[in-house]
Tab-separated table of C-alpha atoms and ligand atoms in Angstrom:
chain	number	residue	atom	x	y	z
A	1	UNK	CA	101.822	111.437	117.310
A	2	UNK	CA	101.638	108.302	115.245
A	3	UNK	CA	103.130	107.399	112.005
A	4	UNK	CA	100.700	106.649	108.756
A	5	UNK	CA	101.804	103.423	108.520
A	6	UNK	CA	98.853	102.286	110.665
A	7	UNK	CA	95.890	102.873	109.397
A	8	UNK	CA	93.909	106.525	110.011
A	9	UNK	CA	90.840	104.345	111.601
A	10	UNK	CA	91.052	101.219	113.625
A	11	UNK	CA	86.865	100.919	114.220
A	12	UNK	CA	85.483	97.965	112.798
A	13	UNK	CA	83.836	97.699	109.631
A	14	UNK	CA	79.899	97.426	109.733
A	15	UNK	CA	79.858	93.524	109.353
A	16	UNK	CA	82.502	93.083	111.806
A	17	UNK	CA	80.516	95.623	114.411
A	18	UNK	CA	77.679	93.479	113.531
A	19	UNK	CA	79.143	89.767	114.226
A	20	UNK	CA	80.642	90.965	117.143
A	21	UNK	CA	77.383	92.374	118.700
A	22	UNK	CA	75.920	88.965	117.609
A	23	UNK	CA	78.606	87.073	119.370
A	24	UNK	CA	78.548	89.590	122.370
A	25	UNK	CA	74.728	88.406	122.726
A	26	UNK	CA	75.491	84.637	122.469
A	27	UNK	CA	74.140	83.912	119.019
A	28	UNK	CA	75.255	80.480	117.593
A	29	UNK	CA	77.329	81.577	114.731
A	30	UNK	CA	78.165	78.949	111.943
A	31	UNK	CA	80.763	80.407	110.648
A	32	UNK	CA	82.404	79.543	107.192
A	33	UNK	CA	84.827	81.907	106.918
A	34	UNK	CA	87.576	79.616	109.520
A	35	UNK	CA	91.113	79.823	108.237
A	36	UNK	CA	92.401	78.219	111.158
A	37	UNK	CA	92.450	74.381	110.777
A	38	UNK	CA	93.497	73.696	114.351
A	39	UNK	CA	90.277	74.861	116.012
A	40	UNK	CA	87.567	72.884	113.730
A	41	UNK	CA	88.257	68.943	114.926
A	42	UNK	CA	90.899	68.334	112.225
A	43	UNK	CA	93.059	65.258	113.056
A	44	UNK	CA	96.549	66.169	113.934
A	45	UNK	CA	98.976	63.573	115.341
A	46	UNK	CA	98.971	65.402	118.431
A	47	UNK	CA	101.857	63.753	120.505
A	48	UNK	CA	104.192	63.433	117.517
A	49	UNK	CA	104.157	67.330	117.001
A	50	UNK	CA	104.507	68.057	120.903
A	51	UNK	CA	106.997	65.593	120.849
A	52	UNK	CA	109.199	67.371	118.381
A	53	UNK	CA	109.689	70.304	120.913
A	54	UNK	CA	111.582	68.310	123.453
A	55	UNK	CA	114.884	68.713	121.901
A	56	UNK	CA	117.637	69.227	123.892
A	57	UNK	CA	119.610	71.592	121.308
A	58	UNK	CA	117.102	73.467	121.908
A	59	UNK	CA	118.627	74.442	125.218
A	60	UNK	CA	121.964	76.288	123.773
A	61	UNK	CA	121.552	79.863	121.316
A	62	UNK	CA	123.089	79.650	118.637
A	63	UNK	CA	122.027	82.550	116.141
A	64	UNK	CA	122.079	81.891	112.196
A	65	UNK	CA	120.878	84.630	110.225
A	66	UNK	CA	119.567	82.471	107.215
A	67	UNK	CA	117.884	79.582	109.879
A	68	UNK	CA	119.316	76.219	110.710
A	69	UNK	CA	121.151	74.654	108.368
A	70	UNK	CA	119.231	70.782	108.973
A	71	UNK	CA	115.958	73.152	109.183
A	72	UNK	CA	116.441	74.393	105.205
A	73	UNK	CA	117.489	70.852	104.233
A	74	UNK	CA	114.386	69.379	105.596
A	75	UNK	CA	112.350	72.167	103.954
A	76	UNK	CA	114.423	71.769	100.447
A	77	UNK	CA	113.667	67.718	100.344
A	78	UNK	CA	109.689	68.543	101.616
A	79	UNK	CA	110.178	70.714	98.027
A	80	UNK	CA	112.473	68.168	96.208
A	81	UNK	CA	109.357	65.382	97.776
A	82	UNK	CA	106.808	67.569	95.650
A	83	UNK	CA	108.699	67.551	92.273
A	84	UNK	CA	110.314	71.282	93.019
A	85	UNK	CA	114.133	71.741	93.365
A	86	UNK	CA	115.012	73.699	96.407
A	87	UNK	CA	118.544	74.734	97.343
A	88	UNK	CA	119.164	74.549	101.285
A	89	UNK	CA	121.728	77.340	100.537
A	90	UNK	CA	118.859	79.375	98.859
A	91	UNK	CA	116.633	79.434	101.841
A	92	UNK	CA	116.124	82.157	104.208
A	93	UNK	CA	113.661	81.285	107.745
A	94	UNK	CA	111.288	83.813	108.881
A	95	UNK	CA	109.014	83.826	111.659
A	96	UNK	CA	105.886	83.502	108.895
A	97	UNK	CA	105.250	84.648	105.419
A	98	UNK	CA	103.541	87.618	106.094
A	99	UNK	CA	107.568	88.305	107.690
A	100	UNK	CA	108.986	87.843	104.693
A	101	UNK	CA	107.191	89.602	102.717
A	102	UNK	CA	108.177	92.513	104.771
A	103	UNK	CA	111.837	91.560	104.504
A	104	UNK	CA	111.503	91.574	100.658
A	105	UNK	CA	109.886	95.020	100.713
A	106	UNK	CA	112.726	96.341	102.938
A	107	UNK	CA	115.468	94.550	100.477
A	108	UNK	CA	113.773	95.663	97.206
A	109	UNK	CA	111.597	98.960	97.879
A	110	UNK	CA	112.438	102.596	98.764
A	111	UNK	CA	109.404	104.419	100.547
A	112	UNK	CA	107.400	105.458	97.818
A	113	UNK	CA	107.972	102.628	95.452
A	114	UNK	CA	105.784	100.173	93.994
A	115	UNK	CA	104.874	96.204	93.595
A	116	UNK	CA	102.186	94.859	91.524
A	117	UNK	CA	99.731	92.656	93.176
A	118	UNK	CA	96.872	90.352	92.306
A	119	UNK	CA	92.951	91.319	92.172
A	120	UNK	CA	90.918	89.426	93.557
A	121	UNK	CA	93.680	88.158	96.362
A	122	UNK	CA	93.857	87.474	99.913
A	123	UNK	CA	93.803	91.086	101.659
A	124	UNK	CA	97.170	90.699	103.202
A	125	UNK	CA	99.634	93.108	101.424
A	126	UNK	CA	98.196	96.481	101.093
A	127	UNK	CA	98.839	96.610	105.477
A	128	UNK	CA	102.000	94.642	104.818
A	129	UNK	CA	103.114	96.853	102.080
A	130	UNK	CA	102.031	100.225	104.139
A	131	UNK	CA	103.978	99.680	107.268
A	132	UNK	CA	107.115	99.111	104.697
A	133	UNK	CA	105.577	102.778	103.537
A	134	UNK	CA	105.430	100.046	99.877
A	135	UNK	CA	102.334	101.269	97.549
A	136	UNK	CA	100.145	98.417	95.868
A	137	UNK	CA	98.983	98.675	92.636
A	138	UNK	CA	96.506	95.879	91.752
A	139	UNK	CA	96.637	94.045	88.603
A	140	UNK	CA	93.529	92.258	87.460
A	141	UNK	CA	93.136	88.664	87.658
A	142	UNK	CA	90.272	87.994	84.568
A	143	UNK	CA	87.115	86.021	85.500
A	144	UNK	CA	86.983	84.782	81.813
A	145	UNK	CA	90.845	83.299	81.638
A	146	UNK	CA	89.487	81.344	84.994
A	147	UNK	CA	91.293	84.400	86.767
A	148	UNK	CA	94.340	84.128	85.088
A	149	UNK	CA	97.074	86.310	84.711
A	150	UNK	CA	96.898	88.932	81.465
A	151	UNK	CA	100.430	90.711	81.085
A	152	UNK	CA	99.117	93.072	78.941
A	153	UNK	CA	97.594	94.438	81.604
A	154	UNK	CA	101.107	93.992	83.906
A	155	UNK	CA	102.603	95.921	80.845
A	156	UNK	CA	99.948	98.762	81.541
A	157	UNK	CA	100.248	99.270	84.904
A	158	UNK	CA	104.870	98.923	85.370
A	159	UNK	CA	106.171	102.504	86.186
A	160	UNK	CA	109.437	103.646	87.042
A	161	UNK	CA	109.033	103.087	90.659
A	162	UNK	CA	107.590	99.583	90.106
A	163	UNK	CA	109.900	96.812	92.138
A	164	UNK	CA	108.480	93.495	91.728
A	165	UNK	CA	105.238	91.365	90.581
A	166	UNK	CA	103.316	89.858	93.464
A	167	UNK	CA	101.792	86.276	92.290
A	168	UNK	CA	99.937	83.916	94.321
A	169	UNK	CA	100.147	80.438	93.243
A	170	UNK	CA	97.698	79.032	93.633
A	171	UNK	CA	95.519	82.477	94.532
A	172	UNK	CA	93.294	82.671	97.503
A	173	UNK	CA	90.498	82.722	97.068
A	174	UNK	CA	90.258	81.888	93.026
A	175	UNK	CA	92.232	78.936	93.593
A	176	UNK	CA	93.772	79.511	90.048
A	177	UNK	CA	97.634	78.638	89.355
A	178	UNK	CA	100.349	79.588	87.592
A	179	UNK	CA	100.468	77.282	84.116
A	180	UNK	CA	104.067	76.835	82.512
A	181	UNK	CA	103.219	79.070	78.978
A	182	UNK	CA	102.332	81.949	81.270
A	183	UNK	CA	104.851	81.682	83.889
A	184	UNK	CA	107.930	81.831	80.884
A	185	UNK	CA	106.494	85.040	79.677
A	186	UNK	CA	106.199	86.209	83.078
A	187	UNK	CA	110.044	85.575	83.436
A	188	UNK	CA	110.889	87.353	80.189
A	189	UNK	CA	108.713	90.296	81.339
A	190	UNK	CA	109.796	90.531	84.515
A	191	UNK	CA	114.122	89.988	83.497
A	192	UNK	CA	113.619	92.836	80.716
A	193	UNK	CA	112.318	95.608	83.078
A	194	UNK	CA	114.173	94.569	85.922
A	195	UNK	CA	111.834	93.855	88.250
A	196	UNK	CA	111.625	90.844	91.010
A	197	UNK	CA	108.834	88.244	91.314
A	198	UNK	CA	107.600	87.474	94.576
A	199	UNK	CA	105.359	83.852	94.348
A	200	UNK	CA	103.499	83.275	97.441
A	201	UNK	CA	102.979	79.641	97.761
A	202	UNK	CA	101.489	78.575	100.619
A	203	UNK	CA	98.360	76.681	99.349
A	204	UNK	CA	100.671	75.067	96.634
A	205	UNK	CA	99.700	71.730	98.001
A	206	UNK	CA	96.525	71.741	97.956
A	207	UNK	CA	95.234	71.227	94.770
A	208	UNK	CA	92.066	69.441	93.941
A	209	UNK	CA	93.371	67.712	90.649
A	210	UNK	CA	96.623	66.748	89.048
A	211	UNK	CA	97.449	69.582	86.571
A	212	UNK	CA	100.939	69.340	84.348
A	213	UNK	CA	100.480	72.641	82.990
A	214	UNK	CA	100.833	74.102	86.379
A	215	UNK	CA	104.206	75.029	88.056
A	216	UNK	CA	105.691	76.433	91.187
A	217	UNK	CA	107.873	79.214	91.260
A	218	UNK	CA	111.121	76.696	92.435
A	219	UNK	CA	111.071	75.932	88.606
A	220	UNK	CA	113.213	77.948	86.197
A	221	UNK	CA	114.396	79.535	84.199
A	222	UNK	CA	114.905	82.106	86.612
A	223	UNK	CA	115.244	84.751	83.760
A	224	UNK	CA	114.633	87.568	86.785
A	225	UNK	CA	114.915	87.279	90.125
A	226	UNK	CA	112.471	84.922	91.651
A	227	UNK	CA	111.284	84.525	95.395
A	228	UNK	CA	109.108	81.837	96.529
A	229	UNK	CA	107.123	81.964	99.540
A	230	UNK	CA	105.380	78.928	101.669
A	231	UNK	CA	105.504	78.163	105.641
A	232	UNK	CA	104.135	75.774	107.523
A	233	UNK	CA	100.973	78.272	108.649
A	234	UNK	CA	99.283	76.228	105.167
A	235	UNK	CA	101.978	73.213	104.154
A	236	UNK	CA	101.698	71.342	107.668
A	237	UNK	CA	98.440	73.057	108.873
A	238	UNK	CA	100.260	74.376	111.879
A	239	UNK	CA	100.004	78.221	111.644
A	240	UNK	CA	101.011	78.824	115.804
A	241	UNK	CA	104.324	77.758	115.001
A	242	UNK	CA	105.398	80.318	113.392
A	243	UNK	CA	107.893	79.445	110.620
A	244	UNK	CA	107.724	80.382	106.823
A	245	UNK	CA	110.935	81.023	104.383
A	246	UNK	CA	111.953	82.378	101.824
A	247	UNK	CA	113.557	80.857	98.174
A	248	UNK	CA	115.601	82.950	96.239
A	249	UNK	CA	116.319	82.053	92.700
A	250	UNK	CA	118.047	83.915	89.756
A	251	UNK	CA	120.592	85.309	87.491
A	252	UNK	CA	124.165	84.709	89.654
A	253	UNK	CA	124.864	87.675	91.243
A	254	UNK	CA	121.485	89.283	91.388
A	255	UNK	CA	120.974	86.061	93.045
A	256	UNK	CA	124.148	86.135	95.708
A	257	UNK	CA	123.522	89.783	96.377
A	258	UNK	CA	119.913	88.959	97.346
A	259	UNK	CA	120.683	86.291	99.555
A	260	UNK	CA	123.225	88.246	101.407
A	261	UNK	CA	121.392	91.346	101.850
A	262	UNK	CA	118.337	89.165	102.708
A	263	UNK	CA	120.646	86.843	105.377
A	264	UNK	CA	121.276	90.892	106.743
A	265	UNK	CA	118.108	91.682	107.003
A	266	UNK	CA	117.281	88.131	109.506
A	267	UNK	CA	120.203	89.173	111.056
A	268	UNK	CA	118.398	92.158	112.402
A	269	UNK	CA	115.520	90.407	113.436
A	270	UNK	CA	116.178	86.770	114.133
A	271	UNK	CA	112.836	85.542	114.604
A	272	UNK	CA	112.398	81.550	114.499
A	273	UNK	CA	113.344	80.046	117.932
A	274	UNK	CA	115.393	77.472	118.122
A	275	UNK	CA	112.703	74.475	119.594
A	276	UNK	CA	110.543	75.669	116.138
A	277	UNK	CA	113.872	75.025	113.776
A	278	UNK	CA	115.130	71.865	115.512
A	279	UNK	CA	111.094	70.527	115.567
A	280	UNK	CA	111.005	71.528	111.401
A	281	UNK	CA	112.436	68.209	110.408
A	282	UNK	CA	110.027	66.309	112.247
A	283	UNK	CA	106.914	68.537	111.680
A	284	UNK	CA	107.726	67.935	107.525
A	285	UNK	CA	108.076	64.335	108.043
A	286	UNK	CA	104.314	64.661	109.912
A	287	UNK	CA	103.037	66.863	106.834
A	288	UNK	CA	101.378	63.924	104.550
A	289	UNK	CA	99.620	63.189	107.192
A	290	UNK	CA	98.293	66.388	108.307
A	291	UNK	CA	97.367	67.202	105.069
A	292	UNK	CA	95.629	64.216	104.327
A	293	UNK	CA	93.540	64.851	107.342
A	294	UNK	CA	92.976	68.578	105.751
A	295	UNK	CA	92.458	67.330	102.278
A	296	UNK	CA	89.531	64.783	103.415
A	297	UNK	CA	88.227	67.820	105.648
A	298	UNK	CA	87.898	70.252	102.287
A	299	UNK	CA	86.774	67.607	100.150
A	300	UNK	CA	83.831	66.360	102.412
A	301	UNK	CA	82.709	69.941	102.568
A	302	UNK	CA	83.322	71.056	98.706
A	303	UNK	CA	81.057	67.717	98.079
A	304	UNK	CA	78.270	68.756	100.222
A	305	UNK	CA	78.510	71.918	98.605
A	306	UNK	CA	78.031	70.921	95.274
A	307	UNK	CA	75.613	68.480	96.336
A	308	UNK	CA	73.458	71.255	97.795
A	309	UNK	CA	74.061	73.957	95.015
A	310	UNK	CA	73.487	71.578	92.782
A	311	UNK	CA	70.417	70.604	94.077
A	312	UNK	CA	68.179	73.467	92.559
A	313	UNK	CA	69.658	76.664	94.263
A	314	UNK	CA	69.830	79.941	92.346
A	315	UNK	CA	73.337	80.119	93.156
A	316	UNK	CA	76.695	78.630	91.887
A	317	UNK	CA	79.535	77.130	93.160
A	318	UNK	CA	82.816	78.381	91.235
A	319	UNK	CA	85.001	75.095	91.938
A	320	UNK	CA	88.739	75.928	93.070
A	321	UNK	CA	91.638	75.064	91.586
A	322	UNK	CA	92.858	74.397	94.605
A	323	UNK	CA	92.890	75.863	98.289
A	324	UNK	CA	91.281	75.697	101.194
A	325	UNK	CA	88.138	77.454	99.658
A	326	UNK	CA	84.934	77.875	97.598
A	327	UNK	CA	82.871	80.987	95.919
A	328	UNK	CA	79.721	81.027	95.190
A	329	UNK	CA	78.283	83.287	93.217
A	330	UNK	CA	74.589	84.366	94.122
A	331	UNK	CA	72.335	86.722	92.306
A	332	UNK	CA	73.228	90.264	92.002
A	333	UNK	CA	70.050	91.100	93.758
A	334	UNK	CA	72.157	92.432	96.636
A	335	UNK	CA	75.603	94.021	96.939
A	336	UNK	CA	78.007	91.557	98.466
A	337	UNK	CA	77.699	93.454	101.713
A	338	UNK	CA	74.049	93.019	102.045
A	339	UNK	CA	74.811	89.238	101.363
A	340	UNK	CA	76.945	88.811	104.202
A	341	UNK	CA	74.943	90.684	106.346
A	342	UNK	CA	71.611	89.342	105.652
A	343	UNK	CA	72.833	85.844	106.092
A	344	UNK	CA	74.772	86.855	108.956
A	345	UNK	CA	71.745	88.650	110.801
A	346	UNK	CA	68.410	86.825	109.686
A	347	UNK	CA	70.457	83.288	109.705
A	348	UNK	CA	72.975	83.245	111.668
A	349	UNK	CA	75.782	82.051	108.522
A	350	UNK	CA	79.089	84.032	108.614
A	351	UNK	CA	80.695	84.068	104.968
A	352	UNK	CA	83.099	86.242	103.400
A	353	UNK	CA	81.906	88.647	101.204
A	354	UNK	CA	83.775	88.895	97.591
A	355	UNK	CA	84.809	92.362	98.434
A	356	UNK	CA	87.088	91.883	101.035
A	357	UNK	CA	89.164	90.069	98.456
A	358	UNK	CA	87.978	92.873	96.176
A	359	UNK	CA	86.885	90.909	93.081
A	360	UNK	CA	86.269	93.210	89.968
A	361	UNK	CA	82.517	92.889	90.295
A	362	UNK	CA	79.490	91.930	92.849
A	363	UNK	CA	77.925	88.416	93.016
A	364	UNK	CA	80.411	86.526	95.426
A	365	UNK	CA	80.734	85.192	98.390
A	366	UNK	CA	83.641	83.034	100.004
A	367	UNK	CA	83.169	79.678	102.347
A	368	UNK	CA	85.864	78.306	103.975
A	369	UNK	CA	86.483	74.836	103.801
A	370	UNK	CA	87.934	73.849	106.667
A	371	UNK	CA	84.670	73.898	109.353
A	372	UNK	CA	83.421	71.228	111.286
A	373	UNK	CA	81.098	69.150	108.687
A	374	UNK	CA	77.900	69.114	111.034
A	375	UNK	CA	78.498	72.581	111.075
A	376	UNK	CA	78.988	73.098	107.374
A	377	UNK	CA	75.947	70.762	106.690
A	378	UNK	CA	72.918	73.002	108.639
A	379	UNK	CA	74.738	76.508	107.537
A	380	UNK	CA	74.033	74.656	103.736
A	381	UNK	CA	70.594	73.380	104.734
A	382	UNK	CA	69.814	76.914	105.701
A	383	UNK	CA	71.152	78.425	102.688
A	384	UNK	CA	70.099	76.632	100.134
A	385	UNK	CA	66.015	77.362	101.841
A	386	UNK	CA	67.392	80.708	100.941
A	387	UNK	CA	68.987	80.791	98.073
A	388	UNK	CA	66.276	78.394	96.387
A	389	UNK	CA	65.394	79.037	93.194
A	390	UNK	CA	64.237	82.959	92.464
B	1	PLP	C1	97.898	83.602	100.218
B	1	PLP	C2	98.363	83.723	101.644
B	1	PLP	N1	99.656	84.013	101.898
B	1	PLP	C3	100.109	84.103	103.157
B	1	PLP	C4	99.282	83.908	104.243
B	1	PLP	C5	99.842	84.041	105.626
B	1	PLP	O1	100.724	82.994	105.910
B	1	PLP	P1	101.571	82.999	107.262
B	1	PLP	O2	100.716	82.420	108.331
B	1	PLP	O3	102.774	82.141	106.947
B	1	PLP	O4	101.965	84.412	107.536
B	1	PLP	C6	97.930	83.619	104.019
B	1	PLP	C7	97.016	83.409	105.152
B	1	PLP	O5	95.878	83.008	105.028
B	1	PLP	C8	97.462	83.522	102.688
B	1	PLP	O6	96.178	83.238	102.412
């Protein structure tokens, strides 16, 4: 009856099954593993962003494929405001990220074709590729080049049906990003076997020290045809809004035929409301300070962190490039799983385990950053009388 785009199985996975059974029986979870910043006590200037929704153009349809014209030039000076040219013209709005990269899988992929994406990365496009009926073929991210990119190993792994190169700048949960040596090559690679590169950027801003090796995707040469990714789900910490875009950059026409094809594709769709694209302006103008509010969140948390790891645990923390999180890597005494669920049974902590972003190898686990800092303090208090020294 149903198509294999969904998954054979929907039952939950044995940690899920066992948080929920926890939760079911009124357990105090801490849980570490929040990607949500509007639930955890962040400051948002709450009547400003409300405020931006009462916009009387908001009252009258009026249907452009590519988005709002004043909603792309907002978005290309919020770029332009972080040292990365953006074209208003360039920019296609989607309902989120995860949208678009659907759209680009529909403009670049026949069923059965391939992209290349990163491993260890955020598990969001093997389900994103599948219902596009796109196959994922993971490249390796190396532990030793801080999880850099190797394109030797790219080289390996292109095939005929191979479309594009998946990067996530900076990755989650690795936090590493793309430097400017790397990201040339990656241009020349990518132009000479025809294949597009698709840069998810959505934790761009949130790195934890200046860098000037590293670049965003917005910066050329734009050898092969380039798409950038980012929303407001990460940039202005407001994920229920719903509104992410695309960039295209690239050789002329490859360029113009993307966009057009791309502006098709909205066409079919049109997502973004019309009170989210008139409120964009506004929300960008808001974005310092929302991310200040996140970046003092993250960096309260990453300090007590390294305070406490520091502080004679048999574990380490693997500092971030940038992001929204931390690994730690414990002793391989137990698999990842056994990790998760042991602290997630005996002590009530609820942390990602490094296999759900399938790293190469055992010995990780992910906190978020983002909790409440009471919360994060006792979930460290308790781990740390765990994870003393073996
Ligand atoms: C790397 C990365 N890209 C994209 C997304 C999803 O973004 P959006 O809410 O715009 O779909 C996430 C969500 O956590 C993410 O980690």
């Amino acid at each position: 009856m149903f198509s294999g785009r969904t998954p054979a199985s929907l039952s939950p996975n044995r940690l899920t099954r066992a948080l929920a059974e926890l939760k079911a029986a009124g357990a105090p979870i801490l849980d570490l593993t929040v990607s949500n910043p509007t639930r955890e006590g962040i400051a948002y200037p709450r009547e400003e962003i409300l405020a931006a929704l009462q916009d009387a153009r908001s009252l009258t349809y009026e249907p452009t494929a590519r988005g709002l014209l004043e909603a792309r030039e907002a978005i290309a000076e919020w770029h332009a405001g972080q040292g990365a040219t953006a074209d208003p013209g360039s920019l296609i709005l989607a309902g989120s990220t995860s949208e678009a990269y659907g759209w680009l899988f529909k403009l670049l992929c026949e069923p059965g074709d391939a992209v290349l994406v990163p491993r260890p990365s955020y598990p969001l496009f093997e389900c994103l590729a599948e219902l596009d009926s796109v196959r994922v073929v993971q490249y390796p991210l190396v532990e030793e080049l801080a999880w850099g990119l190797d394109l030797s190993e790219l080289d390996r792994l292109v095939r005929p049906e191979t479309r594009a190169i998946i990067l996530v700048n900076p990755n989650n949960p690795t936090g590493t990003y793309i430097k400017h040596d790397i990201w040339l090559r990656l241009q020349e690679f990518a132009a000479y076997r025809s294949l597009a590169i698709i840069s998810d950027e959505v934790f761009f801003d949130y790195a934890w020290r200046a860098d000037p090796r590293r670049v965003s995707s917005l910066q050329g040469p734009h050898l092969a045809l380039t798409f950038t990714l980012s929303g407001l789900s990460k940039i202005s910490g407001l994920p229920q809004m719903k509104l992410g875009w695309i960039h295209v950059a690239g050789p002329g026409q490859l360029r113009s035929e993307a966009l057009e094809r791309l502006e098709w594709i909205a066409d079919s769709y049109l997502p973004v409301s019309a009170p989210i694209q008139h409120a964009a302006a506004r929300w960008l103008e808001l974005t310092p300070q929302i991310q200040h509010s996140i970046r003092t969140r993250t960096a309260e948390n990453l300090a007590s962190l390294q305070a406490a790891v520091s502080a004679g645990s048999s574990c380490r923390v693997r500092t971030p490039e940038g992001g929204w999180c931390a690994m730690l890597e414990v002793p391989r005494i137990h698999s990842d799983e056994e990790w998760a669920l042991m602290l997630l049974e005996n002590h009530s902590i609820w942390l990602q385990p490094g296999y759900f972003y399938d790293f190469q190898r055992e010995g990780f686990l992910v906190a978020s950053l983002l909790p409440d800092p009471d919360a994060f303090q006792i979930a460290l208090q308790r781990l740390t009388g765990i994870l003393g020294p073996y």
